[in-house]
Coordinates of N, CA and C in Angstrom, one line a residue:
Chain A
X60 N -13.2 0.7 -0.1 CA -13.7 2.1 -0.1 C -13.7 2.5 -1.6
X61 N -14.9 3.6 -1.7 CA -14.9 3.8 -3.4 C -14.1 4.9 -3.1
X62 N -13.0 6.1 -2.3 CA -12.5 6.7 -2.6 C -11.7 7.0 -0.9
X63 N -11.0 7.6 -1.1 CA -10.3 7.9 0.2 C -9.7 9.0 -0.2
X64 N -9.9 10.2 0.7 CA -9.3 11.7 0.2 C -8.4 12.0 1.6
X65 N -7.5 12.5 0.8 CA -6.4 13.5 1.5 C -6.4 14.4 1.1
X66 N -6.7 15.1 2.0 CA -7.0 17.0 1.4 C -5.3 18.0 1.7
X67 N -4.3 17.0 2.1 CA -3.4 18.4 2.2 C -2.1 17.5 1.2
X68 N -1.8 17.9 0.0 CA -0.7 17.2 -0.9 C 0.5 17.4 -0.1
X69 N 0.5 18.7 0.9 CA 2.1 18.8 1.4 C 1.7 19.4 2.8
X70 N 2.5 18.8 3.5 CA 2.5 19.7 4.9 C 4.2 19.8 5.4
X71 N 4.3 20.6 6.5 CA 5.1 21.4 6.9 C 5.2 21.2 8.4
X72 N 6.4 21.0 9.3 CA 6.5 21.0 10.3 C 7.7 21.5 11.0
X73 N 7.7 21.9 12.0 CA 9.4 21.8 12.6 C 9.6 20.7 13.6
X74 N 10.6 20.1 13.6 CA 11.1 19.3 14.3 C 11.0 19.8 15.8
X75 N 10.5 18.4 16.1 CA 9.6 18.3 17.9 C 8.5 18.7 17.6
X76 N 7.6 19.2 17.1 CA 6.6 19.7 17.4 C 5.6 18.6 16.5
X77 N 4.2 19.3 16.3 CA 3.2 18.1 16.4 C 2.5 18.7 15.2
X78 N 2.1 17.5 14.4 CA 1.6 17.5 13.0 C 0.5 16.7 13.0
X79 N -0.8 17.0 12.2 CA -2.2 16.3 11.8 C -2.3 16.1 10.5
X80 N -2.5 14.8 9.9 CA -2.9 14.7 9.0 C -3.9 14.1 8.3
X81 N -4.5 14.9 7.8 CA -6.2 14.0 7.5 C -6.7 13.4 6.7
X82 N -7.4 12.4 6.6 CA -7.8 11.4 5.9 C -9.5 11.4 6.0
X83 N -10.2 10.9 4.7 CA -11.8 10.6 4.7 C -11.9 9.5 3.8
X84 N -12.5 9.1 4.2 CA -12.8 7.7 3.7 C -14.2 7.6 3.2
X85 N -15.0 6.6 2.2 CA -16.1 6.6 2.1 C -16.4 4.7 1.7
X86 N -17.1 4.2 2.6 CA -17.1 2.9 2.6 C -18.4 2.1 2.8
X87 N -19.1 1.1 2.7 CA -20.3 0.9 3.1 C -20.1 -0.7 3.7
X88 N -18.9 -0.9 4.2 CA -18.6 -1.8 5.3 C -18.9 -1.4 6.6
X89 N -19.4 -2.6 7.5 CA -19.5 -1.7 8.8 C -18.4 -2.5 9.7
X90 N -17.8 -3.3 9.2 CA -16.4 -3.9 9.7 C -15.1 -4.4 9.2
X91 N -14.2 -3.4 9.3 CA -13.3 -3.0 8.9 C -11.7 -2.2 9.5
X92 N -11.2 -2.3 8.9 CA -9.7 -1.8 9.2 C -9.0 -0.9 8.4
X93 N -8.8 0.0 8.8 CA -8.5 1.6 8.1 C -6.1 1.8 8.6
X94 N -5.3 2.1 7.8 CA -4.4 1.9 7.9 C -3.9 3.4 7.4
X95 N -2.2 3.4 7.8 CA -1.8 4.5 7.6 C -0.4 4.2 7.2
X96 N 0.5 4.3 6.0 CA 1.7 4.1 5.4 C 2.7 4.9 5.0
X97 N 3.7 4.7 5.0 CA 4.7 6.2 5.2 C 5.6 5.5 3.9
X98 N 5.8 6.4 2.9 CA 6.6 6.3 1.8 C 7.8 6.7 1.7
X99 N 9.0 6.1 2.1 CA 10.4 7.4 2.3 C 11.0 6.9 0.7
X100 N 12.1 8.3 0.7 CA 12.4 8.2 -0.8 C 12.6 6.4 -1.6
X101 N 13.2 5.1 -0.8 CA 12.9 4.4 -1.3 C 11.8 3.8 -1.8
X102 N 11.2 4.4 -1.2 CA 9.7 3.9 -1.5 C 9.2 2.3 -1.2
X103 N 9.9 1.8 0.0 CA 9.2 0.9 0.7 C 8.2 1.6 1.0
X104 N 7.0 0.7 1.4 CA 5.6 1.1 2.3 C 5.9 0.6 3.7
X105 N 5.6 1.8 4.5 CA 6.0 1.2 6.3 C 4.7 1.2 6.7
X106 N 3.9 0.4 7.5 CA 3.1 0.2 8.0 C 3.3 1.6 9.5
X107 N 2.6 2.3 9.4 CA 2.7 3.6 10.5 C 1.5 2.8 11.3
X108 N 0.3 2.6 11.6 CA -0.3 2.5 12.5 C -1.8 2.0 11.8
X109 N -2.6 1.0 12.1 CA -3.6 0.7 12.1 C -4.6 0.8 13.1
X110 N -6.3 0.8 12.7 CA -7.5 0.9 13.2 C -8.7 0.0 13.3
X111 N -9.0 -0.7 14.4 CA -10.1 -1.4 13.8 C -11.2 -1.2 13.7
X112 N -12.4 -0.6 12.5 CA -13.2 -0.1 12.9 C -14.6 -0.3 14.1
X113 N -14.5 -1.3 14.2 CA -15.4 -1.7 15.6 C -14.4 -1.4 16.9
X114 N -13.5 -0.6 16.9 CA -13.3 -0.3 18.2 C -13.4 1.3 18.5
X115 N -13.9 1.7 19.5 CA -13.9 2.9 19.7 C -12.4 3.8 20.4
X116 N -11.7 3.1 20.8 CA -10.6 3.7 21.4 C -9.6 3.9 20.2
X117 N -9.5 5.0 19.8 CA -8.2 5.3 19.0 C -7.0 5.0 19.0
X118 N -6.2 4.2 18.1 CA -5.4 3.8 18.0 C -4.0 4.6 18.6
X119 N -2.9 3.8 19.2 CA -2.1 5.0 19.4 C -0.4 3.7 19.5
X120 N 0.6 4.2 19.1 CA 1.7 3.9 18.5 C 3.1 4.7 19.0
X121 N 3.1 4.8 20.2 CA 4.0 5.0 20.2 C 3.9 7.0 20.1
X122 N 4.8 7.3 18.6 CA 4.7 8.9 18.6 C 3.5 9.3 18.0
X123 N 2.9 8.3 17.0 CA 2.1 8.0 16.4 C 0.6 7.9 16.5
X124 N -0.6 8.4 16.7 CA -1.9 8.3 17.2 C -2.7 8.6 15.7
X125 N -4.0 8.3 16.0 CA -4.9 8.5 15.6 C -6.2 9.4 15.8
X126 N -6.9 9.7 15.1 CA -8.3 10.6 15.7 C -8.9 10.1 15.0
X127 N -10.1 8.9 15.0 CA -11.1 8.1 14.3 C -12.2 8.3 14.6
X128 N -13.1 8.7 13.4 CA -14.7 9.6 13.8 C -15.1 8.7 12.7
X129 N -15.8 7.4 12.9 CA -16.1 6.3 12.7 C -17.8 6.9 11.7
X130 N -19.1 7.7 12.2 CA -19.5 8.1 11.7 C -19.5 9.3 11.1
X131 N -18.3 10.1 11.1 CA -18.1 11.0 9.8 C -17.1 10.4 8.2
X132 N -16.4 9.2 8.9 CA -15.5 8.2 8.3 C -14.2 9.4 8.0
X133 N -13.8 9.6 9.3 CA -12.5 10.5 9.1 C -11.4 9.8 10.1
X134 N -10.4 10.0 9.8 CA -9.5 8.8 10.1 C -8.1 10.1 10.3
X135 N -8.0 10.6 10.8 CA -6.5 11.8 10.8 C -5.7 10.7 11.6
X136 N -4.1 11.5 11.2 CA -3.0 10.6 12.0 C -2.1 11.9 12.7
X137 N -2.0 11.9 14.0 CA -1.2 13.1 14.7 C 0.6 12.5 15.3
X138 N 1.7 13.0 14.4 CA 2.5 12.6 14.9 C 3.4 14.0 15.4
X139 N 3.2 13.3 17.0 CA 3.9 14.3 18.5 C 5.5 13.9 18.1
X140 N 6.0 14.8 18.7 CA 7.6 14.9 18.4 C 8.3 15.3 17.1
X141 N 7.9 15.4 16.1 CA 8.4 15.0 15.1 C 9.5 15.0 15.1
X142 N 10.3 14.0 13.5 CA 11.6 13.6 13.8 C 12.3 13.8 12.4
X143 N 13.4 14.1 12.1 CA 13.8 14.3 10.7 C 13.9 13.3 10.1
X144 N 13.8 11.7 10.5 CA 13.4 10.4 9.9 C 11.8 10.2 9.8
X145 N 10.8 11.1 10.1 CA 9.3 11.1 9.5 C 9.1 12.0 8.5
X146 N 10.1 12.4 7.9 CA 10.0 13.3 6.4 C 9.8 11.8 5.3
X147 N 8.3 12.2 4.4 CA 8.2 10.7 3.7 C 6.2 11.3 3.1
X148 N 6.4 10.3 2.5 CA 4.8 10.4 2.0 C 4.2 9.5 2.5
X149 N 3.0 10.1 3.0 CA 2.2 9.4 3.8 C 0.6 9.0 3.5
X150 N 0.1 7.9 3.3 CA -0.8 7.1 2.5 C -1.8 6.6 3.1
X151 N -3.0 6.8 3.4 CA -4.2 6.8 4.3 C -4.9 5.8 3.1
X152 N -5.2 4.4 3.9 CA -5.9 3.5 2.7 C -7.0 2.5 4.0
X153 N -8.3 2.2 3.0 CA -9.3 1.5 3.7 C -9.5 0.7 2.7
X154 N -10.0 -0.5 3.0 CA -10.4 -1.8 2.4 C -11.5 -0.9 1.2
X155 N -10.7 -2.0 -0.3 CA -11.6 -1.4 -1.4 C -12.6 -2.1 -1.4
X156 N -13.0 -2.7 -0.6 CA -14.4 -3.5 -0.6 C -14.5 -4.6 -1.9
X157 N -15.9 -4.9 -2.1 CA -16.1 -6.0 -3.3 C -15.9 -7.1 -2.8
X158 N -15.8 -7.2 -1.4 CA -15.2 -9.1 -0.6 C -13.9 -8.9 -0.6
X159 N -12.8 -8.4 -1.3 CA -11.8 -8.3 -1.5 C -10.9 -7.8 0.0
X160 N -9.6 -8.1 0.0 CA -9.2 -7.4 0.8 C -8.1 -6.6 0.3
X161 N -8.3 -6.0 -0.9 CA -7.3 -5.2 -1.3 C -7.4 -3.7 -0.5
X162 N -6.7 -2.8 -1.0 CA -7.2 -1.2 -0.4 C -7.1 -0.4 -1.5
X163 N -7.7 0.9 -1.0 CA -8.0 1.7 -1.8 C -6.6 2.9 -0.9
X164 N -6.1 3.5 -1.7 CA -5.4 4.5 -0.9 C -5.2 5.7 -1.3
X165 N -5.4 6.7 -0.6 CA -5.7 8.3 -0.7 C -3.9 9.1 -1.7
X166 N -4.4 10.4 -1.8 CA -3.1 10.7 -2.9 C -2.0 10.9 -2.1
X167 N -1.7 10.8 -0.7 CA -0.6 10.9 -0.2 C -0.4 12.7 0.1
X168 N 0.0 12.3 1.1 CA 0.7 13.9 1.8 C 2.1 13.8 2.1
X169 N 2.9 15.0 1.1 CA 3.9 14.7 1.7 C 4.7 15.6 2.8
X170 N 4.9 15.4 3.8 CA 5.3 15.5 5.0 C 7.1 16.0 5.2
X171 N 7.2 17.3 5.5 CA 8.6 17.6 5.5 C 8.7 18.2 6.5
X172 N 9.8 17.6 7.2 CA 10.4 18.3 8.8 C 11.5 19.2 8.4
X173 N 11.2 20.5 9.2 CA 12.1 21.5 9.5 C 13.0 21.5 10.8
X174 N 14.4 21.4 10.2 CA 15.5 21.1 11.5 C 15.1 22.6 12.2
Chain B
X960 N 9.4 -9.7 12.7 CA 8.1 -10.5 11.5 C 7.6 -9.8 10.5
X961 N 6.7 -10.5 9.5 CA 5.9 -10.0 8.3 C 6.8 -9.2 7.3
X962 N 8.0 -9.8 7.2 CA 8.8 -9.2 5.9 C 8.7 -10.1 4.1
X963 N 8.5 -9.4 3.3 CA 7.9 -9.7 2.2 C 8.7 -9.2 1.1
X964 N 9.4 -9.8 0.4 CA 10.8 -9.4 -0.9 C 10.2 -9.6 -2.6
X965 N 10.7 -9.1 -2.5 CA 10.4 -9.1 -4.1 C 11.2 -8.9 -4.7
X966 N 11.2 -9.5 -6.1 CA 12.2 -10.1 -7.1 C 12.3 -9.7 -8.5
X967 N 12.5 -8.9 -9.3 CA 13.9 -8.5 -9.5 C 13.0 -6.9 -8.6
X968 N 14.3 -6.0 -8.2 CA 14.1 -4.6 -7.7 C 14.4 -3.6 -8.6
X969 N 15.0 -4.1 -10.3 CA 14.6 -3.4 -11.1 C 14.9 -4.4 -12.3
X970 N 14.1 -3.7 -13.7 CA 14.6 -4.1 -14.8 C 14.2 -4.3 -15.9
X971 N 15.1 -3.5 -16.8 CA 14.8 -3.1 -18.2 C 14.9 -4.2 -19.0
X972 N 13.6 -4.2 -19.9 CA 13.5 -4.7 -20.7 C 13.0 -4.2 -22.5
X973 N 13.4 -4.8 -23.5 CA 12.5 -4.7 -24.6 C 11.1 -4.9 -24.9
X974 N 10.8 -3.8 -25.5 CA 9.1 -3.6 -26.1 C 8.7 -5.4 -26.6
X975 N 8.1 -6.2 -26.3 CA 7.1 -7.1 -26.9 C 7.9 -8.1 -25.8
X976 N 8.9 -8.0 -25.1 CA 9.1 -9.0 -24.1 C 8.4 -9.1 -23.2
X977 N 8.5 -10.3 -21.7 CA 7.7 -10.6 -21.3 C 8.8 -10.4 -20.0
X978 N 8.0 -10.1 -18.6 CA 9.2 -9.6 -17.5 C 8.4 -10.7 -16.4
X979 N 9.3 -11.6 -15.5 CA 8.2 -11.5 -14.1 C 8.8 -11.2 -13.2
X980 N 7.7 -11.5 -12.4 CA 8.1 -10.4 -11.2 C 7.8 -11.6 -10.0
X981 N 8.8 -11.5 -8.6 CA 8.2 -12.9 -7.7 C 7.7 -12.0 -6.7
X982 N 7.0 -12.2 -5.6 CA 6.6 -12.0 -4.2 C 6.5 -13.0 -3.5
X983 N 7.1 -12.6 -2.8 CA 7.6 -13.8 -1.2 C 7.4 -13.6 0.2
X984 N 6.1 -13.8 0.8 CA 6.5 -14.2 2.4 C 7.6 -14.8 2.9
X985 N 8.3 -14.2 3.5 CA 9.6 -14.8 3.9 C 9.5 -15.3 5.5
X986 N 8.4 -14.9 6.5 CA 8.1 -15.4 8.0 C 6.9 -16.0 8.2
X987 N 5.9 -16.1 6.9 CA 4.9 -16.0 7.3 C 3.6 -16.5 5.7
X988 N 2.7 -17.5 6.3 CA 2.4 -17.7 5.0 C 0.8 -17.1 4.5
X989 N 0.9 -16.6 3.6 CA -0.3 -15.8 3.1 C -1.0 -15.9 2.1
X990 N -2.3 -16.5 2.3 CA -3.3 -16.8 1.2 C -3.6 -15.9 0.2
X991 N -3.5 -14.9 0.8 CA -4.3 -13.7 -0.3 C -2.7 -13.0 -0.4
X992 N -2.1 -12.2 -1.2 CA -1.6 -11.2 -1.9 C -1.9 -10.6 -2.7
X993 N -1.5 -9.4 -2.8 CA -2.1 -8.5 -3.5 C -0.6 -7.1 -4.8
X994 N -1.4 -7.4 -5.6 CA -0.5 -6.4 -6.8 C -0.9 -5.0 -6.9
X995 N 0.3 -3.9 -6.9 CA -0.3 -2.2 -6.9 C 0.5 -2.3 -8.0
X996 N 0.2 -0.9 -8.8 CA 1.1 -0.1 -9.5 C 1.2 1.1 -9.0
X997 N 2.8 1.9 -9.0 CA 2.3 3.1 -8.6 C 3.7 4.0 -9.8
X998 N 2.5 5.0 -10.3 CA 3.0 5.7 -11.3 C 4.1 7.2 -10.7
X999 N 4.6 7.6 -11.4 CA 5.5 8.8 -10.7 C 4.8 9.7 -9.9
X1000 N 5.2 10.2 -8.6 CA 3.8 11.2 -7.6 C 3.0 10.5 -7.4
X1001 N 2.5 9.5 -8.0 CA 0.9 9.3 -7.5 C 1.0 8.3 -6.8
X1002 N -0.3 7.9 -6.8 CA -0.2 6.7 -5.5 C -0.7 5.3 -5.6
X1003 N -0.8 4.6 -5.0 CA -0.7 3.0 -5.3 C -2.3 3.1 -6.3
X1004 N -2.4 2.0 -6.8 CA -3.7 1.4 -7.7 C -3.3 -0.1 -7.5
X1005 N -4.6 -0.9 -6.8 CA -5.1 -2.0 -6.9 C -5.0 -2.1 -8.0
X1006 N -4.1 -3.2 -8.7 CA -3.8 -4.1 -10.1 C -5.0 -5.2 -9.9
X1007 N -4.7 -6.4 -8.7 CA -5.9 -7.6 -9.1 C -5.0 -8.2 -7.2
X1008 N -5.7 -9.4 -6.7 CA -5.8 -10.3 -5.7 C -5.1 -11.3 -6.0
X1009 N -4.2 -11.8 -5.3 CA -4.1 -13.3 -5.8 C -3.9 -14.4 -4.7
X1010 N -4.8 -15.2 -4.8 CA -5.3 -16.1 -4.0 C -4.3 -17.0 -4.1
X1011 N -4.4 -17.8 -3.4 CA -3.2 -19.2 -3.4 C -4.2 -20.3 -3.7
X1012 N -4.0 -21.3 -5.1 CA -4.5 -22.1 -5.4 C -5.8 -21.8 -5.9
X1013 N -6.2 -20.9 -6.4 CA -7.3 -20.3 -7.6 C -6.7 -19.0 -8.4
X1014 N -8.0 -18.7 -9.0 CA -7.2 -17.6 -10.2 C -7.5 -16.3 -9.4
X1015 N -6.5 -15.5 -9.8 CA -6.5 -14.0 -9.2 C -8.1 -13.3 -9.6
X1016 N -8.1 -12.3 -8.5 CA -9.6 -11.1 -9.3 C -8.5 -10.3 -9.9
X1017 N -9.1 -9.7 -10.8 CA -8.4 -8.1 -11.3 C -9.2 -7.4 -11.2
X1018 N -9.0 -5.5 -10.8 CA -9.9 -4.5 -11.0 C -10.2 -4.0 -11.8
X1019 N -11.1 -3.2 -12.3 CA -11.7 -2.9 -13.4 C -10.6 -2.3 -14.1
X1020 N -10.7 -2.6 -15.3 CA -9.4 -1.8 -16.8 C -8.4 -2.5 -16.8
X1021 N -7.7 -3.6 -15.6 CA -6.7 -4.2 -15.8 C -6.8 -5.5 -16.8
X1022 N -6.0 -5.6 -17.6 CA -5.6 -6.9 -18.5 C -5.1 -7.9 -17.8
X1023 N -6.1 -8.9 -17.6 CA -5.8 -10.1 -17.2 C -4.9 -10.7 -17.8
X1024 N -5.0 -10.7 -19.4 CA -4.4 -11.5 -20.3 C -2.7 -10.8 -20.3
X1025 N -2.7 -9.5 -20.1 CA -1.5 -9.0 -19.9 C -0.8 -9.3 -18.7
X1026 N -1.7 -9.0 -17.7 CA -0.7 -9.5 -16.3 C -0.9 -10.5 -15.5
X1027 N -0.2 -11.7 -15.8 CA -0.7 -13.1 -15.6 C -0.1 -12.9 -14.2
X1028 N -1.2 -13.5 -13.4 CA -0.7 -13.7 -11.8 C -0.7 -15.2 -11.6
X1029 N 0.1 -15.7 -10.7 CA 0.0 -16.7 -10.6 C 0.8 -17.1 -9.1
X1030 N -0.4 -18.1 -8.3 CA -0.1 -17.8 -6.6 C -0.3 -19.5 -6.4
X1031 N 1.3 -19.9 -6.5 CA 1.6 -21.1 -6.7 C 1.5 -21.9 -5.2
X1032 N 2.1 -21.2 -4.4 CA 2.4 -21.6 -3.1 C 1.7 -20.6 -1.9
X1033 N 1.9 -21.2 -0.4 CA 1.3 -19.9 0.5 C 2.6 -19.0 0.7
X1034 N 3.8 -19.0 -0.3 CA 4.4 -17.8 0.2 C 5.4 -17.2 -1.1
X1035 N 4.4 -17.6 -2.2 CA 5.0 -17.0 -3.4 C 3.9 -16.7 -4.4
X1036 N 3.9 -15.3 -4.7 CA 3.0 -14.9 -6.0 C 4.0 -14.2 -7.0
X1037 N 3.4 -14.7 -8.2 CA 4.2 -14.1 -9.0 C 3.4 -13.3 -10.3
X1038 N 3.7 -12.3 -10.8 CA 3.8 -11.2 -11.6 C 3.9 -11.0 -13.1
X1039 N 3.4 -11.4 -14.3 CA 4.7 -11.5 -15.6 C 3.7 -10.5 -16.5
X1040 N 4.4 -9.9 -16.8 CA 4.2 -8.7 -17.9 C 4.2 -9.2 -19.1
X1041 N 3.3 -9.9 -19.7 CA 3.5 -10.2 -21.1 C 3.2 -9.1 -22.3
X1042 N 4.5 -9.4 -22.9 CA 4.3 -8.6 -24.2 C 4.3 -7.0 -23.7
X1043 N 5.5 -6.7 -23.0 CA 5.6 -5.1 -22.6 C 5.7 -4.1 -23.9
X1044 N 5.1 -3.3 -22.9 CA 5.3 -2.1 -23.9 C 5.7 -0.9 -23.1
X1045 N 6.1 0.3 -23.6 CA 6.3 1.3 -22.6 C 5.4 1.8 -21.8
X1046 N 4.4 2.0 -22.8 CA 3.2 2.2 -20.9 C 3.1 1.4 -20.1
X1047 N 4.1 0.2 -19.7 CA 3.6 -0.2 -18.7 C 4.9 -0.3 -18.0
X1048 N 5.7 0.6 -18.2 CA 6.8 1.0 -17.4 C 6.2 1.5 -15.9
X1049 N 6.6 1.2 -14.8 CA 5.7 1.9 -13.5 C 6.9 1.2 -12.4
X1050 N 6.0 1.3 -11.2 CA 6.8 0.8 -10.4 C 5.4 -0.4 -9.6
X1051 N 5.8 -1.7 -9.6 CA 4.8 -2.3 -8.9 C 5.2 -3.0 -7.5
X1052 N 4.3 -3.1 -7.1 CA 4.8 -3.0 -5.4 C 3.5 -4.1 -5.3
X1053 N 4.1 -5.7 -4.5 CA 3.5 -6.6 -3.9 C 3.0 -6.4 -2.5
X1054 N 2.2 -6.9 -2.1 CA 1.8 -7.1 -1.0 C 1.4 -8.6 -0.1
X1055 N 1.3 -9.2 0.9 CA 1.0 -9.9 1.4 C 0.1 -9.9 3.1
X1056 N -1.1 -10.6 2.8 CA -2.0 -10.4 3.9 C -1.4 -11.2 4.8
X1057 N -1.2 -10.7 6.1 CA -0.9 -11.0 7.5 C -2.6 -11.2 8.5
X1058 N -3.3 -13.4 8.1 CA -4.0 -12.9 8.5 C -4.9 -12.7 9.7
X1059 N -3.4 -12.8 11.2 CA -3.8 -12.9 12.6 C -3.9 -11.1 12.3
X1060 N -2.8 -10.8 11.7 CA -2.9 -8.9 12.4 C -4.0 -8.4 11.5
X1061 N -4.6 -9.0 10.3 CA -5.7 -8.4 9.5 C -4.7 -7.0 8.5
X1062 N -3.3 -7.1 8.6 CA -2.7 -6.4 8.0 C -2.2 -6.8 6.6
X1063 N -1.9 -5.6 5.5 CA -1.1 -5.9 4.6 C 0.1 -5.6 4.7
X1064 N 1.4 -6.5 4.3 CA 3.1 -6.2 4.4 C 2.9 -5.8 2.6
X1065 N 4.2 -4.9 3.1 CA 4.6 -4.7 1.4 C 6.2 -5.3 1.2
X1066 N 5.9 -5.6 -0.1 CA 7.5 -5.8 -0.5 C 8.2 -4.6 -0.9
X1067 N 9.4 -4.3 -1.7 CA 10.3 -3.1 -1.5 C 10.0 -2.4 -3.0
X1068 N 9.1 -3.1 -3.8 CA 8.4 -2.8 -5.0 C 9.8 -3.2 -6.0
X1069 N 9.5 -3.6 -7.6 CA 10.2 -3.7 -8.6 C 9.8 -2.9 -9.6
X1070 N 11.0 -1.7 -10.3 CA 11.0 -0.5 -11.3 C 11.3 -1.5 -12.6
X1071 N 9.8 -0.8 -13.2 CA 10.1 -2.1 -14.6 C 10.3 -0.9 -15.8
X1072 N 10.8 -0.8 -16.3 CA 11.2 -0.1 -17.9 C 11.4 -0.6 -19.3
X1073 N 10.5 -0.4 -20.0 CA 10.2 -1.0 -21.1 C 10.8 0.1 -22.0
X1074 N 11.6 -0.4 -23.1 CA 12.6 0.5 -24.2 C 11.7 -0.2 -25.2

């Protein structure tokens, strides 16, 4: 992708309740796999949930889902429940293209649960 | 499955020294791997590819000649900072392609510091 935007640097939630977070992507692959990564203060990268783009049914994980709008290339991640171990930065990345299979990844949102 | 270590997790070194860095599939073997940097706040950047048994790509602006990759085996790429200087103090974080799931694993990234 030549760019991947996250439009919210920080969001806010209370615990249990339900959070969106949105992602756009801009790509000129038409097969592909779009991913979503959760940064906690160590800053390991956790694989949260993947998409393939040739499928139409939205991905879903557990607390974890997706909302994939394949021709607007918007890619949001909705996590139900929330939990005071999903406080973390969270990284919305699609294939940087060029043949390559590296990714390109968006600035991160970071995500903070209210006990 | 798909856990991926990397070697050293931190480490200071002097200006004109040279640092490396390992990445290891530890369950699983991976032709392609991949090198980020990621600066304080901000978010990962594609460094370069590295293939097993040919020469790495790198992205545009990166120094080949500075960051020698080398992807000796299918379950070891390695990293070396030649000739550091303080700008290139960051934190770099490996990757390794998983490629039944079409996914990338990350390792736990290595904090380099150049004095």
């Amino acid at each position: 992708a030549q760019t991947v935007t996250q439009s919210q640097p920080e969001m806010s939630v209370q615990e249990a309740e339900t959070v969106t977070l949105s992602c756009t992507y801009d790509t000129s692959e038409s097969d592909y796999y779009l991913f979503w990564y959760k940064q906690p203060p160590s800053r390991q990268m956790i694989l949260v949930i993947r998409q393939e783009a040739y499928k139409q049914q939205n991905a879903t994980e557990n607390r974890f889902s997706v909302n994939f709008q394949k021709a607007a290339k918007s890619f949001s991640l909705k996590i139900s429940d929330s939990q005071l171990g999903d406080a973390a930065m969270y990284f919305c990345a699609a294939p940087s293209g060029g043949g390559a299979d590296g990714l390109t990844f968006g600035k991160g949102t970071h995500l903070i649960i209210q006990p | 499955g798909a856990v991926v270590s990397q070697h050293p997790s931190w480490v200071i070194c002097k200006s004109g020294t040279s640092v490396k860095i390992e990445c290891r599939s530890l369950d699983f073997q991976a032709t392609t791997m991949f090198w980020y940097r990621q600066f304080p706040k901000q978010s990962l950047m594609l460094m370069a590819t590295s293939n097993e048994g040919s020469k790495a790509t790198y992205e545009q602006g990166v120094e080949k000649d500075k960051f020698l990759i080398n992807h000796a085996s299918l379950t070891l790429s390695t990293l070396t900072v030649t000739s550091a200087h303080p700008e290139d103090s960051s934190f770099y974080i490996c990757s390794a392609h998983q490629g039944i799931q079409e996914t990338q694993y990350f390792g736990p990234g290595t904090r380099l510091l150049v004095l």
